[in-house]
PDB file of C-alpha atoms in Angstrom:
ATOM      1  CA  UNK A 152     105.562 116.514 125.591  1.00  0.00           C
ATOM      2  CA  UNK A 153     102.678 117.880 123.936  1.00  0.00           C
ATOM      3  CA  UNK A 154      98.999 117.764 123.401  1.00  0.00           C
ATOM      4  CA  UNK A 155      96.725 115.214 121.021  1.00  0.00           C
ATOM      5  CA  UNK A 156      93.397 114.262 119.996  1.00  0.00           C
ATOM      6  CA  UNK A 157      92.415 110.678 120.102  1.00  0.00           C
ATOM      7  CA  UNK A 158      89.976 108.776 118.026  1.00  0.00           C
ATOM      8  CA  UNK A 159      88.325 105.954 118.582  1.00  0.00           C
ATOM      9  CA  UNK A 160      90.205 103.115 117.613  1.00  0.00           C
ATOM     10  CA  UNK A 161      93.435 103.681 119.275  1.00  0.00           C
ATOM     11  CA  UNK A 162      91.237 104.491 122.408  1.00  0.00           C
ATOM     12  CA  UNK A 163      89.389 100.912 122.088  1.00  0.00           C
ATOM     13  CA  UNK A 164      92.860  99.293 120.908  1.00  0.00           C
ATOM     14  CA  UNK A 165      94.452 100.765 124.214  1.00  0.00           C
ATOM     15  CA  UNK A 166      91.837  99.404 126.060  1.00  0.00           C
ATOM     16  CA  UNK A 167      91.725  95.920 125.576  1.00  0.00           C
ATOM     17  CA  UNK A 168      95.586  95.813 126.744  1.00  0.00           C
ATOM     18  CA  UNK A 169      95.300  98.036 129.919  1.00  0.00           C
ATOM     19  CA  UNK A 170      97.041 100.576 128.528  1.00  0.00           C
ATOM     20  CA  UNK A 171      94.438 103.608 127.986  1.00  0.00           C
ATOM     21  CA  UNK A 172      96.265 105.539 130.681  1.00  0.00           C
ATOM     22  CA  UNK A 173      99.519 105.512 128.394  1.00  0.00           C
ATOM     23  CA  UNK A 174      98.002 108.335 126.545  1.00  0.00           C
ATOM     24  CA  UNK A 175      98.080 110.517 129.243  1.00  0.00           C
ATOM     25  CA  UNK A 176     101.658 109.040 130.683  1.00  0.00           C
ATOM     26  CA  UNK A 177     103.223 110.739 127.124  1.00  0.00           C
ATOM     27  CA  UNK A 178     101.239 113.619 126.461  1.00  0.00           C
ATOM     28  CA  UNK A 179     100.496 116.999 128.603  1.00  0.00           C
ATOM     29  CA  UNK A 180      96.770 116.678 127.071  1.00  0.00           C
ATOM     30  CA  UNK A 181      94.394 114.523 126.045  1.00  0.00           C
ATOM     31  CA  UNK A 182      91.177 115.590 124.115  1.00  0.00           C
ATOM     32  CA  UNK A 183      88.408 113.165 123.154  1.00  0.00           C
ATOM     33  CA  UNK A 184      86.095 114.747 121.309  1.00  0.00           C
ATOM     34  CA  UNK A 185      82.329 114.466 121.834  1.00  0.00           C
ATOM     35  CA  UNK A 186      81.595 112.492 118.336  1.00  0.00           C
ATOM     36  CA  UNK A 187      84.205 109.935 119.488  1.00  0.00           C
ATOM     37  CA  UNK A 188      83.222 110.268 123.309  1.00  0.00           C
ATOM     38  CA  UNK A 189      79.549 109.412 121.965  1.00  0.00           C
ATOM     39  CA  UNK A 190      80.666 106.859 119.972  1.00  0.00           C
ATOM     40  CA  UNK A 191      82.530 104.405 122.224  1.00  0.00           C
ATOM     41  CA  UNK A 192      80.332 105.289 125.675  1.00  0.00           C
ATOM     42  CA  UNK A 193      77.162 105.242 123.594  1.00  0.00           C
ATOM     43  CA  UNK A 194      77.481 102.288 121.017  1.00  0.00           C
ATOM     44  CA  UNK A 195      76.048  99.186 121.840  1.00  0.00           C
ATOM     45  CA  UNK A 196      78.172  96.145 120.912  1.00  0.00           C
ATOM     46  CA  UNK A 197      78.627  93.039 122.506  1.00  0.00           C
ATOM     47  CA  UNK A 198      82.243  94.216 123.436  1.00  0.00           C
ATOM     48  CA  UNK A 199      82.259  97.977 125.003  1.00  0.00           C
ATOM     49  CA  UNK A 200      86.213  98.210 125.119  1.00  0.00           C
ATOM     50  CA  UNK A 201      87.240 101.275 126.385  1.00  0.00           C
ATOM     51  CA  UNK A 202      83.585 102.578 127.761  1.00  0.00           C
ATOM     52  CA  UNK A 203      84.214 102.477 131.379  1.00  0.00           C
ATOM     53  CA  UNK A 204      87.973 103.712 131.111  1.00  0.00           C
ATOM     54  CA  UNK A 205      86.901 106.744 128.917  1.00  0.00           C
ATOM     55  CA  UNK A 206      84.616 107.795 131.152  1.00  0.00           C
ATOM     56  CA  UNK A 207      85.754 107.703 133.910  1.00  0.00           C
ATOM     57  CA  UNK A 208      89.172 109.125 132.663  1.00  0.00           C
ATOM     58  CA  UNK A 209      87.284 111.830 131.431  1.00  0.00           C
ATOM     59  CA  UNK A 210      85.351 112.407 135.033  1.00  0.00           C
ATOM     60  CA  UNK A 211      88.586 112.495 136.475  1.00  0.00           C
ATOM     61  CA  UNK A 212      89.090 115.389 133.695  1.00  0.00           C
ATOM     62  CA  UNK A 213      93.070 113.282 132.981  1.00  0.00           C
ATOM     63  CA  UNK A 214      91.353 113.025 129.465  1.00  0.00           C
ATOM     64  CA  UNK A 215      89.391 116.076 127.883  1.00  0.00           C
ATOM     65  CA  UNK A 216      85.723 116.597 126.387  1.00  0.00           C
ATOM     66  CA  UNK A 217      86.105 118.547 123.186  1.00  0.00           C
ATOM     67  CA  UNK A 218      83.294 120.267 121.414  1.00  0.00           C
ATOM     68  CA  UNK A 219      84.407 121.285 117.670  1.00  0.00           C
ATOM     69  CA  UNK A 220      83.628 124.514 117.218  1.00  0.00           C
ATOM     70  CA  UNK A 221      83.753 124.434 113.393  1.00  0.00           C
ATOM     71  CA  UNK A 222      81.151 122.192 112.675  1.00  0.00           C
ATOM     72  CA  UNK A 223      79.925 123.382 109.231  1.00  0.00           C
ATOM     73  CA  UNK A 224      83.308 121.743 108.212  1.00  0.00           C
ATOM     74  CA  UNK A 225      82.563 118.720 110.173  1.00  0.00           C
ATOM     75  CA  UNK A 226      79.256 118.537 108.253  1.00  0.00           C
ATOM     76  CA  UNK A 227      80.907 119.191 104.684  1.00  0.00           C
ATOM     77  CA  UNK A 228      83.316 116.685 104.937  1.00  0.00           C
ATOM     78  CA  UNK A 229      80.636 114.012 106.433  1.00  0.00           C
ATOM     79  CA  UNK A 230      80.451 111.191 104.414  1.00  0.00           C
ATOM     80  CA  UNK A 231      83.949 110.577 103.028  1.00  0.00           C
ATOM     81  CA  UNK A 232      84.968 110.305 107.088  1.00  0.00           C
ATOM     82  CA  UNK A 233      83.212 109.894 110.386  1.00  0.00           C
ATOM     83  CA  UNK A 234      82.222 111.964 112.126  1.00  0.00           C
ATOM     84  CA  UNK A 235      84.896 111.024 115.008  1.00  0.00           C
ATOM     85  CA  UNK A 236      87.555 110.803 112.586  1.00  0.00           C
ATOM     86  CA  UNK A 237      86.471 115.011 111.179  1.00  0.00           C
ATOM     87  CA  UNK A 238      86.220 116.123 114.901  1.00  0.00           C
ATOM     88  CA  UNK A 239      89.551 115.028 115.807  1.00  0.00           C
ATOM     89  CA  UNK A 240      91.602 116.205 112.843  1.00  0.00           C
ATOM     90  CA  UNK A 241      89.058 119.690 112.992  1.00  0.00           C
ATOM     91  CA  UNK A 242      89.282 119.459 117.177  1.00  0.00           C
ATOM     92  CA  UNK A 243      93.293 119.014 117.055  1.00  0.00           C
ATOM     93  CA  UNK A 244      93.627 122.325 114.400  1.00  0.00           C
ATOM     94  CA  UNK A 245      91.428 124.473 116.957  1.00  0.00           C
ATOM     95  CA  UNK A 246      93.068 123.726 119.907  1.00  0.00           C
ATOM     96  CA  UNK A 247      96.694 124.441 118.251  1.00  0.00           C
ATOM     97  CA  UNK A 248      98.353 121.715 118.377  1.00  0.00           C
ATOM     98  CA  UNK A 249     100.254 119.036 116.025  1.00  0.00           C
ATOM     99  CA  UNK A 250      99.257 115.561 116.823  1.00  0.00           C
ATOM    100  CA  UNK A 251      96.495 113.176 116.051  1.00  0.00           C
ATOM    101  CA  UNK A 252      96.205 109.811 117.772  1.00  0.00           C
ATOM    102  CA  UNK A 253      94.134 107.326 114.874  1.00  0.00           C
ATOM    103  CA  UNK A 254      94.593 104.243 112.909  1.00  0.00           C
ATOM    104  CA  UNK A 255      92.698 104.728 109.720  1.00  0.00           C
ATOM    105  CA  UNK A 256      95.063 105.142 106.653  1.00  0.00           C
ATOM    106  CA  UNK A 257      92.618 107.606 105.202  1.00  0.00           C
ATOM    107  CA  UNK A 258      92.072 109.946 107.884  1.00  0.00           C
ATOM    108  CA  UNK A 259      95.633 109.607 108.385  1.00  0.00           C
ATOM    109  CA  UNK A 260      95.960 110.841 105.401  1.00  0.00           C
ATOM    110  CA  UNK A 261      93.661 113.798 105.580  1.00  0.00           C
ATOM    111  CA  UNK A 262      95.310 114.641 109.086  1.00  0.00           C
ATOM    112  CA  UNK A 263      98.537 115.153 107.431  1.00  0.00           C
ATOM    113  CA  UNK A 264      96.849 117.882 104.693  1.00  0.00           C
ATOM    114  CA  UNK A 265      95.260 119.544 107.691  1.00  0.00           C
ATOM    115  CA  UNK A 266      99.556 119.910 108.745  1.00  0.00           C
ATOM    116  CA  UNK A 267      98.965 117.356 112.069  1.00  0.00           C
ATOM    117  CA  UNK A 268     101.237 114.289 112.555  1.00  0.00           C
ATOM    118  CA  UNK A 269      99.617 110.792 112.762  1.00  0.00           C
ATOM    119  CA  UNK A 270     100.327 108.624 115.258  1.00  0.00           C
ATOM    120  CA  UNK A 271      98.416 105.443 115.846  1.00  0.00           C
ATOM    121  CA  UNK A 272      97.761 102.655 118.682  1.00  0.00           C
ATOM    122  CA  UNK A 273     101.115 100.957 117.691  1.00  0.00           C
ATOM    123  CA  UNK A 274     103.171 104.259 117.350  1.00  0.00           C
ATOM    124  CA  UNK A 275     101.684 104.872 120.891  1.00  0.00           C
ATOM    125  CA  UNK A 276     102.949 101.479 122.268  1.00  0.00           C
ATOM    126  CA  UNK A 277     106.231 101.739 120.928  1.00  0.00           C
ATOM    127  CA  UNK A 278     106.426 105.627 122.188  1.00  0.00           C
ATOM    128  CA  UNK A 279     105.367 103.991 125.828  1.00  0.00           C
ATOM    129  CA  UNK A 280     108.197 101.385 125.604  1.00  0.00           C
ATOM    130  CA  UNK A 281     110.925 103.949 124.675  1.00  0.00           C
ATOM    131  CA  UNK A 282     109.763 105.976 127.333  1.00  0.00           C
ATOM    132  CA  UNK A 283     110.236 103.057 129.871  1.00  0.00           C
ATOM    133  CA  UNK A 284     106.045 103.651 130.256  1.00  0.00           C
ATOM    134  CA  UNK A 285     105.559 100.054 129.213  1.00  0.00           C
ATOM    135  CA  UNK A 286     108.038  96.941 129.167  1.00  0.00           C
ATOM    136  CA  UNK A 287     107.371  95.399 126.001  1.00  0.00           C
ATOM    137  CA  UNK A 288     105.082  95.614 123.356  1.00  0.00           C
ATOM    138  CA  UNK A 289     104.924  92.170 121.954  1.00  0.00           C
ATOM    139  CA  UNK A 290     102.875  90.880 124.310  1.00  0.00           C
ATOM    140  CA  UNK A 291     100.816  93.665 123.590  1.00  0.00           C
ATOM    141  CA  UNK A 292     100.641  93.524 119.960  1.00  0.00           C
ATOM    142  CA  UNK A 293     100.000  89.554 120.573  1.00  0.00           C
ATOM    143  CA  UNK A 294      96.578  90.637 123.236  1.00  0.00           C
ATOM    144  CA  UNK A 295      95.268  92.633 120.186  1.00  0.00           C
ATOM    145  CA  UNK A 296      95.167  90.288 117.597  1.00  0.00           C
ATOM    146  CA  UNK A 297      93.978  87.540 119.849  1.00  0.00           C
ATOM    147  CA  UNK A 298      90.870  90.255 120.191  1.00  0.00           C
ATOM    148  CA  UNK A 299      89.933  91.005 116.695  1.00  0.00           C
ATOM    149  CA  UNK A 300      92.623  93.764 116.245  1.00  0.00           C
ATOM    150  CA  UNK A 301      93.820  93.776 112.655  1.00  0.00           C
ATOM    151  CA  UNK A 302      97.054  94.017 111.897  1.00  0.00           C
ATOM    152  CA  UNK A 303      98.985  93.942 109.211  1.00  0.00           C
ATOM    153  CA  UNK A 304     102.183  91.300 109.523  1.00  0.00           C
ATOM    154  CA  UNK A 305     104.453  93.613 107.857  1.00  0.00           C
ATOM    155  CA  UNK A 306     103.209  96.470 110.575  1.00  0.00           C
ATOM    156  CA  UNK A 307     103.613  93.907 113.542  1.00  0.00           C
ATOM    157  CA  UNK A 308     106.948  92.733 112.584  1.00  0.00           C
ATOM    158  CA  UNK A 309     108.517  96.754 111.741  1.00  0.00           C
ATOM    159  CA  UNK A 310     106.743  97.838 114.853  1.00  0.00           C
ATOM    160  CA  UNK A 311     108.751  95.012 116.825  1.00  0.00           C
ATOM    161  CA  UNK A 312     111.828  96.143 114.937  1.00  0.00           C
ATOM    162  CA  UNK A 313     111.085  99.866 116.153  1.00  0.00           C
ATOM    163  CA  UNK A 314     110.341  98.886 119.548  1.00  0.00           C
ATOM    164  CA  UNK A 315     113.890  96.807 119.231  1.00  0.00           C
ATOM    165  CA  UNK A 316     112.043  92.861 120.304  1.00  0.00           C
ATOM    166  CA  UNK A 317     112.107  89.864 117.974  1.00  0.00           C
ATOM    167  CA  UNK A 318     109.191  88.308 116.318  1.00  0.00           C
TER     168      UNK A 318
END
């Protein structure tokens, strides 16, 4: 298909229903970059979703270490974003390609100024199941908000629409 950048969120959200791997399943390339790599791998809460998977997906080099090169822009944009959520909109416009993989409506928002097309950890599940990657997504959906995932109704009952399962 093509190439993304992942951020955080969609990597943690992925992880808590098995389905990290699904990343690489729809896309030629995955590239985590470092602030996000640091982030998940590095941060100490009392749930470390996704910390093992990401690294050893990324030893395995099926996901990719990226290193912004631009990082004066990183740093002038700092504070309205994270830092994860600059270096994979910033990361994703280096490397040449059109896709970022996040959840949060603002950085969504600044992807699509930068010219990159959002998709986040539902788009991804329903991608997986029309693909044949995945079975269902309800079930899914259902894991992550029994673990703290927010999610808006109205986003849990189009997504099932999309994915074509009832509520």
């Amino acid at each position: 298909m093509s190439r993304v950048t992942v951020n955080s969120t969609p990597i943690i959200g992925l992880s808590i229903v098995g389905q990290l791997t699904l990343l690489s399943d729809l896309f030629d390339g995955v590239y985590v970059p470092e602030a996000v790599y640091q982030e998940i791998v590095h941060h100490h809460a009392p749930r470390h979703y996704g910390k093992e998977e990401l690294k050893r997906l990324v030893n395995e080099e099926v996901f990719r270490l990226y290193h912004v090169k631009n990082r004066s822009l990183v740093e002038s944009l700092y504070g309205k974003f994270h830092a994860g959520e600059l270096e994979v909109i910033i990361g994703e416009k280096e490397l040449g390609a059109q896709a970022v993989v996040m959840d949060e409506h603002a950085a969504r928002s600044l992807s699509k100024q930068f010219f990159l097309r959002p998709i986040g950890t539902i788009g991804a599940l329903i991608l997986g199941k029309k693909n044949r990657k995945i079975a269902e997504v309800k079930p899914l959906l259902d894991n992550l908000l029994d673990n703290g995932f927010y999610l808006f109704q109205r986003l849990y009952r189009e997504a099932l629409s999309l994915a074509e399962e009832t509520p």
